[in-house]
Tab-separated table of C-alpha atoms in Angstrom:
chain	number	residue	atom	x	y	z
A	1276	UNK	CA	0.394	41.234	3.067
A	1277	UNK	CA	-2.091	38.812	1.682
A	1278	UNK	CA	-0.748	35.864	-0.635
A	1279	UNK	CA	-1.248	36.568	-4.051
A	1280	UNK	CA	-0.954	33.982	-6.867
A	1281	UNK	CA	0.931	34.551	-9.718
A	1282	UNK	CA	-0.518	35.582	-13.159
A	1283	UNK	CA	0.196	32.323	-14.552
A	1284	UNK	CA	0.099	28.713	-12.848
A	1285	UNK	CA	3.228	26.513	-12.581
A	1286	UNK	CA	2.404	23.189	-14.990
A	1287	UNK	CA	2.542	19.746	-12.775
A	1288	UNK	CA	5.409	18.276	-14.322
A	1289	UNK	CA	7.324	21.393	-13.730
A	1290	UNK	CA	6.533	21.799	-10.350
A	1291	UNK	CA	7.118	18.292	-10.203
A	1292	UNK	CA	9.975	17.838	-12.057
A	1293	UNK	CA	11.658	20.455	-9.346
A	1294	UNK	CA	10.410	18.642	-6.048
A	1295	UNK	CA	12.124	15.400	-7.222
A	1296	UNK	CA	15.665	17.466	-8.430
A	1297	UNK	CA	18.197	16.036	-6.247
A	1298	UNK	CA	15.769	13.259	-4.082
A	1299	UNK	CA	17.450	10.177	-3.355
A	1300	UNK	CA	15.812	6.465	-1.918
A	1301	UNK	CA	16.289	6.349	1.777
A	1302	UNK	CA	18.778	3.507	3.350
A	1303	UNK	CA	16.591	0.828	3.890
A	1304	UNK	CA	16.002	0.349	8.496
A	1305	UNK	CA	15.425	-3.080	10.148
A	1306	UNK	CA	11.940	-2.366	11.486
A	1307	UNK	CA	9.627	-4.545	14.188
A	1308	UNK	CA	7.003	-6.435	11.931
A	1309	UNK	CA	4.850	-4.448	13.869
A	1310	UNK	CA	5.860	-1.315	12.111
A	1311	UNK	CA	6.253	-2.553	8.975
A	1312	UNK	CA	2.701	-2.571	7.301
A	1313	UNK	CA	2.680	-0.785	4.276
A	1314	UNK	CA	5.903	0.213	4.260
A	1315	UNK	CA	8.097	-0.648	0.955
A	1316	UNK	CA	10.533	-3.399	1.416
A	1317	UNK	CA	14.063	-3.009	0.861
A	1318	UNK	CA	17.004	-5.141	1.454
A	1319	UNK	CA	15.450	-8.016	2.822
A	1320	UNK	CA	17.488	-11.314	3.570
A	1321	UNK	CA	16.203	-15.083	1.677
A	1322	UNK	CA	14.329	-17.323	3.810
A	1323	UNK	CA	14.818	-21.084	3.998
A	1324	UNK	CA	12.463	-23.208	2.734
A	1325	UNK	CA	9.149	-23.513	5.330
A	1326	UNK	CA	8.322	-26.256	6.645
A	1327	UNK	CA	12.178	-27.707	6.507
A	1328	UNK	CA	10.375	-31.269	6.504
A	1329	UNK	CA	7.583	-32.688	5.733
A	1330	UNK	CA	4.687	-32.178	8.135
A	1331	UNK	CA	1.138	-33.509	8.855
A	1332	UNK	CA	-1.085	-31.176	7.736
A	1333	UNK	CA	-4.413	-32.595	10.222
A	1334	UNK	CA	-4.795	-34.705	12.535
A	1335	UNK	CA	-4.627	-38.662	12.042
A	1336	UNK	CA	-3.070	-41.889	10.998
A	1337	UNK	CA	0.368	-41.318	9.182
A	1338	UNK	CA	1.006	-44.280	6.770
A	1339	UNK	CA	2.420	-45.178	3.340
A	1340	UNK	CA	0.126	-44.724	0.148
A	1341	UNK	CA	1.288	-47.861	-1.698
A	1342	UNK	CA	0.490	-50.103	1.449
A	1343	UNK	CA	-3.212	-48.958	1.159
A	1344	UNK	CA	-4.306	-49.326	-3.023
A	1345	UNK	CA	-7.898	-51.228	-2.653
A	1346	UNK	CA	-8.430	-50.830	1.184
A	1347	UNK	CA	-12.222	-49.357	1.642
A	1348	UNK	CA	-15.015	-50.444	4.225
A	1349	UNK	CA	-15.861	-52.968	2.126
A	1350	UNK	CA	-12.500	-54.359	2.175
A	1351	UNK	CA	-10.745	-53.449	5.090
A	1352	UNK	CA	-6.953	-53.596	5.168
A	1353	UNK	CA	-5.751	-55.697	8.056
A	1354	UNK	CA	-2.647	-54.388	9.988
A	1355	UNK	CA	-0.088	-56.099	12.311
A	1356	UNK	CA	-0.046	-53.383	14.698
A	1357	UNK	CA	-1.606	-49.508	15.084
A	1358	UNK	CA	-0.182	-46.658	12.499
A	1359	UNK	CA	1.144	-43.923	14.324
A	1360	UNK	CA	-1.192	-40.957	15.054
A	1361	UNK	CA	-0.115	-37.486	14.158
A	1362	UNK	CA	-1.319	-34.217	15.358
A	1363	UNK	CA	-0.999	-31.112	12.751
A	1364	UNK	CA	1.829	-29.976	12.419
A	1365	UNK	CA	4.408	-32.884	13.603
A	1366	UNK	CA	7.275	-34.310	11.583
A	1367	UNK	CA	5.820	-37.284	9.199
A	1368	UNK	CA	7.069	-40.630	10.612
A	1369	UNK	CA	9.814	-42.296	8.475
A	1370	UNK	CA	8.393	-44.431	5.751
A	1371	UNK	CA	4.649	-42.724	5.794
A	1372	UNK	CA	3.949	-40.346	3.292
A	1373	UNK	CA	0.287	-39.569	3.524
A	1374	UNK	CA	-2.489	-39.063	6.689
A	1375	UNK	CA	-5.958	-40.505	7.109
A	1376	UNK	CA	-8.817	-39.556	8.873
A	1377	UNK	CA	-9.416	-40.446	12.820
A	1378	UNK	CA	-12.168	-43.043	10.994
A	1379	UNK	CA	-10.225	-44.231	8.303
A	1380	UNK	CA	-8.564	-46.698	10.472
A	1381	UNK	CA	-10.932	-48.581	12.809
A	1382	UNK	CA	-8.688	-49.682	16.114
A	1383	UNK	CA	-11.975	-51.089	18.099
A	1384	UNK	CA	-11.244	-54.174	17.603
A	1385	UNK	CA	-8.194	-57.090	18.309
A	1386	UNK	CA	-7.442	-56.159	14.904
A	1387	UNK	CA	-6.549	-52.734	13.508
A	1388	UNK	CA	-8.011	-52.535	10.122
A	1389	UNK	CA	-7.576	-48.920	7.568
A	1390	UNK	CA	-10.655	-48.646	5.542
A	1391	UNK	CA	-9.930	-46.139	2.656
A	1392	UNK	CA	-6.978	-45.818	0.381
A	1393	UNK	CA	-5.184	-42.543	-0.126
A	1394	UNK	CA	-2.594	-40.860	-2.572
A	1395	UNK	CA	1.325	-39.997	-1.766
A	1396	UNK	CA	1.382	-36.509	0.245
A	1397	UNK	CA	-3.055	-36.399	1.308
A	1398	UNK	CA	-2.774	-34.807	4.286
A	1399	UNK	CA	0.868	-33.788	4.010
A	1400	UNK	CA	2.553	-30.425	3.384
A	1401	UNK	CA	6.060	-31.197	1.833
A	1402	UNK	CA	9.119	-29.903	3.035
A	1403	UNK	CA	9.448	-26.392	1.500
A	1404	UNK	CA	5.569	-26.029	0.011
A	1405	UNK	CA	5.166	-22.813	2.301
A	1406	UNK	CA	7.881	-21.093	1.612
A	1407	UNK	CA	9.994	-21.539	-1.229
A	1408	UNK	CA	13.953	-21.870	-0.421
A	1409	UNK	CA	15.578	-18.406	-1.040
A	1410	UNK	CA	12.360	-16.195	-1.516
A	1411	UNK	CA	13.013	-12.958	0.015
A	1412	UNK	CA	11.431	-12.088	2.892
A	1413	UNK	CA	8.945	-9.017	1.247
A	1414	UNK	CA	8.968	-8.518	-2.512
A	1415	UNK	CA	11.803	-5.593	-3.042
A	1416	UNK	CA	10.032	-2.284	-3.845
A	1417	UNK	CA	6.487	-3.649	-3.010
A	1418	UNK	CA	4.109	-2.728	-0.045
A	1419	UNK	CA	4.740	-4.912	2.588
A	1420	UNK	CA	1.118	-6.637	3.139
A	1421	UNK	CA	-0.155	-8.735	5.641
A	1422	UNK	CA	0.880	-12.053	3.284
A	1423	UNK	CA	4.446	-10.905	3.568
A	1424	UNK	CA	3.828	-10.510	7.188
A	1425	UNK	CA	2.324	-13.940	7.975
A	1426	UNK	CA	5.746	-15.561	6.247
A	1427	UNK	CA	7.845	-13.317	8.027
A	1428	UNK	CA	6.420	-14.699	11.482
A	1429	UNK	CA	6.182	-18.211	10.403
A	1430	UNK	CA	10.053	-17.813	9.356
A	1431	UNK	CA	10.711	-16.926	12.680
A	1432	UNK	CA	11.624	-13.100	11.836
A	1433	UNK	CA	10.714	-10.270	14.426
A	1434	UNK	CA	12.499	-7.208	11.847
A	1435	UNK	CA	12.226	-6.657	7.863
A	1436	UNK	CA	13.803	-4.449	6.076
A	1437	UNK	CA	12.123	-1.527	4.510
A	1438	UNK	CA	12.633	2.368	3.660
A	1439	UNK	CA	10.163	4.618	5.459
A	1440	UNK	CA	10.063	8.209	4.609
A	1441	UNK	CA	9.470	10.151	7.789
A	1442	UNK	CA	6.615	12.853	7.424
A	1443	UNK	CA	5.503	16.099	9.200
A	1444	UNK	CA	2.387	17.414	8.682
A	1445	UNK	CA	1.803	20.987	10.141
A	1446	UNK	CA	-1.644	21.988	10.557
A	1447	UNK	CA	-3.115	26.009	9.706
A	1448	UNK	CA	-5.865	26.065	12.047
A	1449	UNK	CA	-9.071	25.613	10.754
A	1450	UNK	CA	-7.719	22.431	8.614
A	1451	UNK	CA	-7.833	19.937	10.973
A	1452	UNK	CA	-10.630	17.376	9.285
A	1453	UNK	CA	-8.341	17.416	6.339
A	1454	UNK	CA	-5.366	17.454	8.134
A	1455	UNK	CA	-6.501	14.011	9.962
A	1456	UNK	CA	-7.611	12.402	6.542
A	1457	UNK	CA	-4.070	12.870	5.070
A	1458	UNK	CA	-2.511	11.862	7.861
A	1459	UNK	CA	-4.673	8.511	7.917
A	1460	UNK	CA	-4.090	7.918	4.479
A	1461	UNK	CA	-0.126	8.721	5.203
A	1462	UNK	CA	-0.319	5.820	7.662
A	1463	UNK	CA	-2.108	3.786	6.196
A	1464	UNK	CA	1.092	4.098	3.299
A	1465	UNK	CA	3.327	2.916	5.798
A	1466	UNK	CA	4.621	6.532	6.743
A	1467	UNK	CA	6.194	7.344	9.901
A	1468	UNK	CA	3.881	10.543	10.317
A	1469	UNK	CA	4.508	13.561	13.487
A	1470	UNK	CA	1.764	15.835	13.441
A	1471	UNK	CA	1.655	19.432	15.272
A	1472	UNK	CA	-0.337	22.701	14.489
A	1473	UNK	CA	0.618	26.373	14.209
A	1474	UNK	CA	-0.298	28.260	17.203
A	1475	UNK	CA	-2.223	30.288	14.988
A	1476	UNK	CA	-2.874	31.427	11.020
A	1477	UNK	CA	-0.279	34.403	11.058
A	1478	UNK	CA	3.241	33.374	8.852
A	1479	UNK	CA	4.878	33.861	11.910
A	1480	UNK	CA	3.547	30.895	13.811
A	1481	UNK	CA	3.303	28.964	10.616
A	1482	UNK	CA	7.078	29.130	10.246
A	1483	UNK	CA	7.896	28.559	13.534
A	1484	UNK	CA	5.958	25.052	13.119
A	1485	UNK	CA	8.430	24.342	10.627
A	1486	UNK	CA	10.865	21.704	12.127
A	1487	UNK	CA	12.866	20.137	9.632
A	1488	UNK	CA	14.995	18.062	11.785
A	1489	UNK	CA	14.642	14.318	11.921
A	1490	UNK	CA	11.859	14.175	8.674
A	1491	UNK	CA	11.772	13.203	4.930
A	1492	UNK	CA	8.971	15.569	3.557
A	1493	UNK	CA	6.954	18.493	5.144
A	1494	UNK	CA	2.951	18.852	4.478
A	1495	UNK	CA	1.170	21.921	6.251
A	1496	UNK	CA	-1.927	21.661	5.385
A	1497	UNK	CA	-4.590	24.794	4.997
A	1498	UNK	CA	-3.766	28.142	4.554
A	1499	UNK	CA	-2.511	27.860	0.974
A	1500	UNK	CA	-4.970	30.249	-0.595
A	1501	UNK	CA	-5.456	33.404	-1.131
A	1502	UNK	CA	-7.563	34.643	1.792
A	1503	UNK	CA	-6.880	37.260	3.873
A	1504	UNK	CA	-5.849	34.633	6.804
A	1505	UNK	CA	-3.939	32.387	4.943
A	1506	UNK	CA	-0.054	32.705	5.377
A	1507	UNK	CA	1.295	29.453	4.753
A	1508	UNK	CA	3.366	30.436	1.390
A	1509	UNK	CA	4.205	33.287	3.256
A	1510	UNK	CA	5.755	31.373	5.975
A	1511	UNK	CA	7.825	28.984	3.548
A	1512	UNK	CA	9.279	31.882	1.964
A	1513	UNK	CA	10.806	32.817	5.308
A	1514	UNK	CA	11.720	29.603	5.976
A	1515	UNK	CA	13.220	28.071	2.582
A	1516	UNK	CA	12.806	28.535	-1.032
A	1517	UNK	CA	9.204	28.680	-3.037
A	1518	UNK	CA	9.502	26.707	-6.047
A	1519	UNK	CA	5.635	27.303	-7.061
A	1520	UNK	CA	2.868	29.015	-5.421
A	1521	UNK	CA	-0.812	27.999	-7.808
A	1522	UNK	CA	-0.384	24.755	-10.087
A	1523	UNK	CA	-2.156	24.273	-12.734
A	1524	UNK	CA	-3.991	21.289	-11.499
A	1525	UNK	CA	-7.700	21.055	-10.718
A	1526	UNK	CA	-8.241	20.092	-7.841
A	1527	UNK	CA	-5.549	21.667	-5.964
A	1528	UNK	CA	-4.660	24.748	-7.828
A	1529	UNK	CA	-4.003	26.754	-5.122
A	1530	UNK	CA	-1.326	24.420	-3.617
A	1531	UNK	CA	2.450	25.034	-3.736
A	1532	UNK	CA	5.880	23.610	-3.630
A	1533	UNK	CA	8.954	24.673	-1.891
A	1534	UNK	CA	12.150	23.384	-0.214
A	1535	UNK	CA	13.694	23.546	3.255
A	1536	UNK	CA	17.281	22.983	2.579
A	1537	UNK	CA	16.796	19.753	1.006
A	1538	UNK	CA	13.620	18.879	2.357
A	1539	UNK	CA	10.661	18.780	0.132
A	1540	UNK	CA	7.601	20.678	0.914
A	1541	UNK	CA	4.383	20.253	-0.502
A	1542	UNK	CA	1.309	22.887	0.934
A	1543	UNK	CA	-2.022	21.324	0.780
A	1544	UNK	CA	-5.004	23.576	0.460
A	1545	UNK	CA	-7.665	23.123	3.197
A	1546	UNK	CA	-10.525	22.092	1.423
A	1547	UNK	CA	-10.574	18.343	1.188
A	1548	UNK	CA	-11.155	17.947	-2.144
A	1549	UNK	CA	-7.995	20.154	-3.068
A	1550	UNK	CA	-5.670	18.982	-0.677
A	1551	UNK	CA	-6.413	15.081	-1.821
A	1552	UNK	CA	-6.152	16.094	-5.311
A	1553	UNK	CA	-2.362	17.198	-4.317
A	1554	UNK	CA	-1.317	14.735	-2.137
A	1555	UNK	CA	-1.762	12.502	-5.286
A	1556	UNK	CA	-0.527	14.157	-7.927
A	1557	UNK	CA	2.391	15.609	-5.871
A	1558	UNK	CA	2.926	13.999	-2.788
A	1559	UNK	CA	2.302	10.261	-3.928
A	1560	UNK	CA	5.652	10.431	-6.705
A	1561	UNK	CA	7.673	12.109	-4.149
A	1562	UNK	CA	7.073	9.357	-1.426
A	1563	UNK	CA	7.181	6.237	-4.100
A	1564	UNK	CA	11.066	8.471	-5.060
A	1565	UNK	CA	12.220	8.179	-1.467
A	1566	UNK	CA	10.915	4.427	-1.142
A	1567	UNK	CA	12.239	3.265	-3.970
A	1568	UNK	CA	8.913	1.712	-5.022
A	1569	UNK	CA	8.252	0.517	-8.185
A	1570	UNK	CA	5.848	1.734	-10.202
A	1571	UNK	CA	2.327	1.674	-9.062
A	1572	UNK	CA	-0.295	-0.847	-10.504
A	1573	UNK	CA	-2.765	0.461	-13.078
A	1574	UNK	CA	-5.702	-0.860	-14.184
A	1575	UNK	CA	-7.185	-0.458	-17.676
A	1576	UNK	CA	-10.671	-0.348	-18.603
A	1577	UNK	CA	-12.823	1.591	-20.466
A	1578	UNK	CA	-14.561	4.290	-19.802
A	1579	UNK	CA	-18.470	3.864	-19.530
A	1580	UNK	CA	-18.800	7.912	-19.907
A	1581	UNK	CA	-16.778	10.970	-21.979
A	1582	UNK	CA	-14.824	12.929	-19.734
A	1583	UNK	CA	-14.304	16.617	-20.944
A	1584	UNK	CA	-10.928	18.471	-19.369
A	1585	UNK	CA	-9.652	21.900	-20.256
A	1586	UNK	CA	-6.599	21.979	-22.393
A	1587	UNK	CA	-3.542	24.007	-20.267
A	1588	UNK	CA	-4.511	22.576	-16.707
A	1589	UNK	CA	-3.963	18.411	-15.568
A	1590	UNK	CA	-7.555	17.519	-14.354
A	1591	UNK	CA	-8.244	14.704	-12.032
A	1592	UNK	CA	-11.186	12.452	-12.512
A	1593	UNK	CA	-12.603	10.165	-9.340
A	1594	UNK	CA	-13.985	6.834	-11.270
A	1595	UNK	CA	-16.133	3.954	-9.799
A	1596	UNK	CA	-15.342	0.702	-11.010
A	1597	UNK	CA	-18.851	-0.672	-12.588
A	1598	UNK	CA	-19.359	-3.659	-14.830
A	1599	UNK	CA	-19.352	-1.566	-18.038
A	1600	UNK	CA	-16.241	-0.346	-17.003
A	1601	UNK	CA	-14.761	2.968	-15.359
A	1602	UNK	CA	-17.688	5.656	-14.295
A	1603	UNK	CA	-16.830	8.618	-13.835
A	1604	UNK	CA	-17.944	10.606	-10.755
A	1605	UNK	CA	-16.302	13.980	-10.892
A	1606	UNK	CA	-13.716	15.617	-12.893
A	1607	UNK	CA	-11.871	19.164	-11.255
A	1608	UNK	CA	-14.395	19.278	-8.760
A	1609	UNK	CA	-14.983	16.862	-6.093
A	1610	UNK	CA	-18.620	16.408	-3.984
A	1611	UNK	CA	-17.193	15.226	-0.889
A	1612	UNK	CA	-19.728	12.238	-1.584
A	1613	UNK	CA	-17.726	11.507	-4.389
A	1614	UNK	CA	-14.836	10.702	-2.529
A	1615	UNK	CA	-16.542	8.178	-0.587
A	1616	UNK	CA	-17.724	6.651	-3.780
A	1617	UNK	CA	-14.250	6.702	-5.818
A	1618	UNK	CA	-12.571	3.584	-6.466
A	1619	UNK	CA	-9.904	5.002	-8.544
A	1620	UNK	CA	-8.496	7.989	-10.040
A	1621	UNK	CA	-7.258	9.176	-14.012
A	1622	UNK	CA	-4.730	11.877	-14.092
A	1623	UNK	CA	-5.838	14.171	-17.155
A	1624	UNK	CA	-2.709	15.945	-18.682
A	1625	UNK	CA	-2.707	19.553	-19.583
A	1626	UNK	CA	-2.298	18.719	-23.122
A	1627	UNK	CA	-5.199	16.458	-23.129
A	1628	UNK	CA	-8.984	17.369	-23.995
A	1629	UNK	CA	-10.234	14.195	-22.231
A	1630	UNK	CA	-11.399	10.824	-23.395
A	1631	UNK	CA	-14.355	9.789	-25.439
A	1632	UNK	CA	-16.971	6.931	-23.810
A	1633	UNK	CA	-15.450	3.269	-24.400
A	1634	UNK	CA	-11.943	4.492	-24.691
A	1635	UNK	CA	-9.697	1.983	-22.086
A	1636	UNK	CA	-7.983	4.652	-19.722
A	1637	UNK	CA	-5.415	3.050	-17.601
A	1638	UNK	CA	-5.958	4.527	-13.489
A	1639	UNK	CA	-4.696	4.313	-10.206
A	1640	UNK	CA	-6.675	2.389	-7.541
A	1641	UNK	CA	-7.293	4.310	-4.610
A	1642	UNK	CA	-7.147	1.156	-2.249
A	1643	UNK	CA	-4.297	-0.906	-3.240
């Protein structure tokens, strides 16, 4: 029988609302650093302050500021014996507080002589200016980015703490280019993503491509509509319970929800357009739920060009970011060039008409 969908569409927050029923944040896992980009940090132990000492920050003559105040080439400052000479990095000699220059200090002669004057801590970095004593080690519901990364290392840590939902995507045949997109941009998130395909379009092989074991969430992706090949509704229903089949959101209508036991399940349509339209208006809250992240950064500007949505059905606009502001590219439907071209998206609610030009909308970057 082919998929039908129903009369009327399930709103977003409802369909929404019943995906995230019940969803806890996952324990945070000690992961390799290596495994750790993008994922949301959780749980994370304080570092001690970096460097625990003062250090020379080049290479050169370590000395003490005060004993320098009017040396210059004009008027060398004679010394007894040689300074000592520091390479970047090692521990500041006792009683020197700043480093000069290879040819600050001229040592060719019987006589060593320092010609230029410095300030207390030039070409120092003071115990602790790195990394602050007790900052945590990742910022606790925040991407982990390559900054946290870098302090990590240079704490000496190998593991950080993070929750990482585990997805499984399940391909419909004929999907694949979207399938690989979401599952780039799933990485990319810091997802720990298994892939695998359905031997073929029929509900049968659909559902028996269902593994719930050892994951978070469930995608399939294609096969959502209602064509006479598509069966991937059909297939959840054997499998677990269809919250929604058809949402009223553009793109992405004919997407749907369901559970596996208490898995989540979220079936992308196979059109790009549609099934990227889902993954953030669906997908995206149930992921940031099971991370624990805090809420994602806006940013407000105004908008350079109306935007006109249908009342009854949550629209979402692709913007580029231009100097007047936000400029809109596409609204419900989306020219695949437009995606290239998006640097952010505006979720329209169903009770909205739009926005007038020059009113500041507040939207989600698509590159964070």
């Amino acid at each position: 029988m082919t998929q039908r969908l129903p009369p009327s569409l399930t709103s977003l927050d409802t369909a929404l609302a019943a995906l995230l029923s019940g969803l806890e944040p996952l324990a945070p896992v000690q992961l390799p650093l290596t495994e750790t980009a993008g994922c949301i940090a959780a749980g994370n132990s304080l570092l001690a302050a970096y460097p625990p000492h003062d250090i020379a920050a080049a290479d050169g003559w370590a000395l003490c500021a005060n004993d320098l105040v009017g040396a210059s080439s004009y008027s060398p400052l004679p010394l007894t014996q040689a300074p000592p000479w520091v390479e970047a990095g090692d521990a500041m000699p006792d009683g020197c507080d700043c480093v000069l220059d290879a040819d600050a200090v001229d040592a060719s002669g019987p006589l060593v002589q320092v010609l230029a004057e410095a300030v207390p801590g030039h070409g120092v970095r003071r115990a602790g200016s790195d990394i602050a004593e007790r900052m945590p080690a990742g910022v606790e519901g925040h991407p982990v980015g390559a900054a946290d990364l870098l302090l990590a290392r240079v704490a000496g840590l190998d593991r950080l703490g993070v929750r990482r939902p585990r997805l499984r995507i399940v391909n419909v045949p004929g999907a694949t280019a979207t399938m690989l997109m979401i599952a780039g941009i799933a990485r990319a998130a810091g997802l720990d993503v298994q892939t695998s395909e359905a031997a073929s379009r029929d509900a049968a092989s659909i559902a028996a491509a269902l593994e719930m074991s050892a994951c978070d969430l469930i995608l399939t992706v294609g096969g959502s509509g209602v064509g006479r090949t598509d069966a991937a509704v059909t297939a959840l229903a054997q499998r677990g319970d269809v919250i929604a089949h058809g949402v009223a959101l553009q793109p992405g209508r004919t997407a749907a929800v369901a559970k596996l036991g208490k898995v989540p399940v979220v079936a992308l349509p196979g059109s790009p357009d549609h099934a990227l339209a889902a993954w953030l208006a669906l997908v995206l809250p149930l992921i940031d739920r099971l991370s624990a992240r805090r809420p994602r950064w806006q940013v407000s500007l105004p908008l350079a060009q109306k935007i006109a949505s249908s009342v009854g059905i949550a629209e979402i606009a692709l913007l580029a970011r231009e100097q007047i502001g936000w400029m809109p590219l596409a609204v419900g439907e989306w020219p695949l060039q437009s995606l290239a071209g998006a640097d952010a998206w505006l979720l329209i609610p169903a009770s909205d008409e739009g926005f007038a030009a020059g009113e500041p909308v507040d939207a989600y970057l698509m590159r964070e």
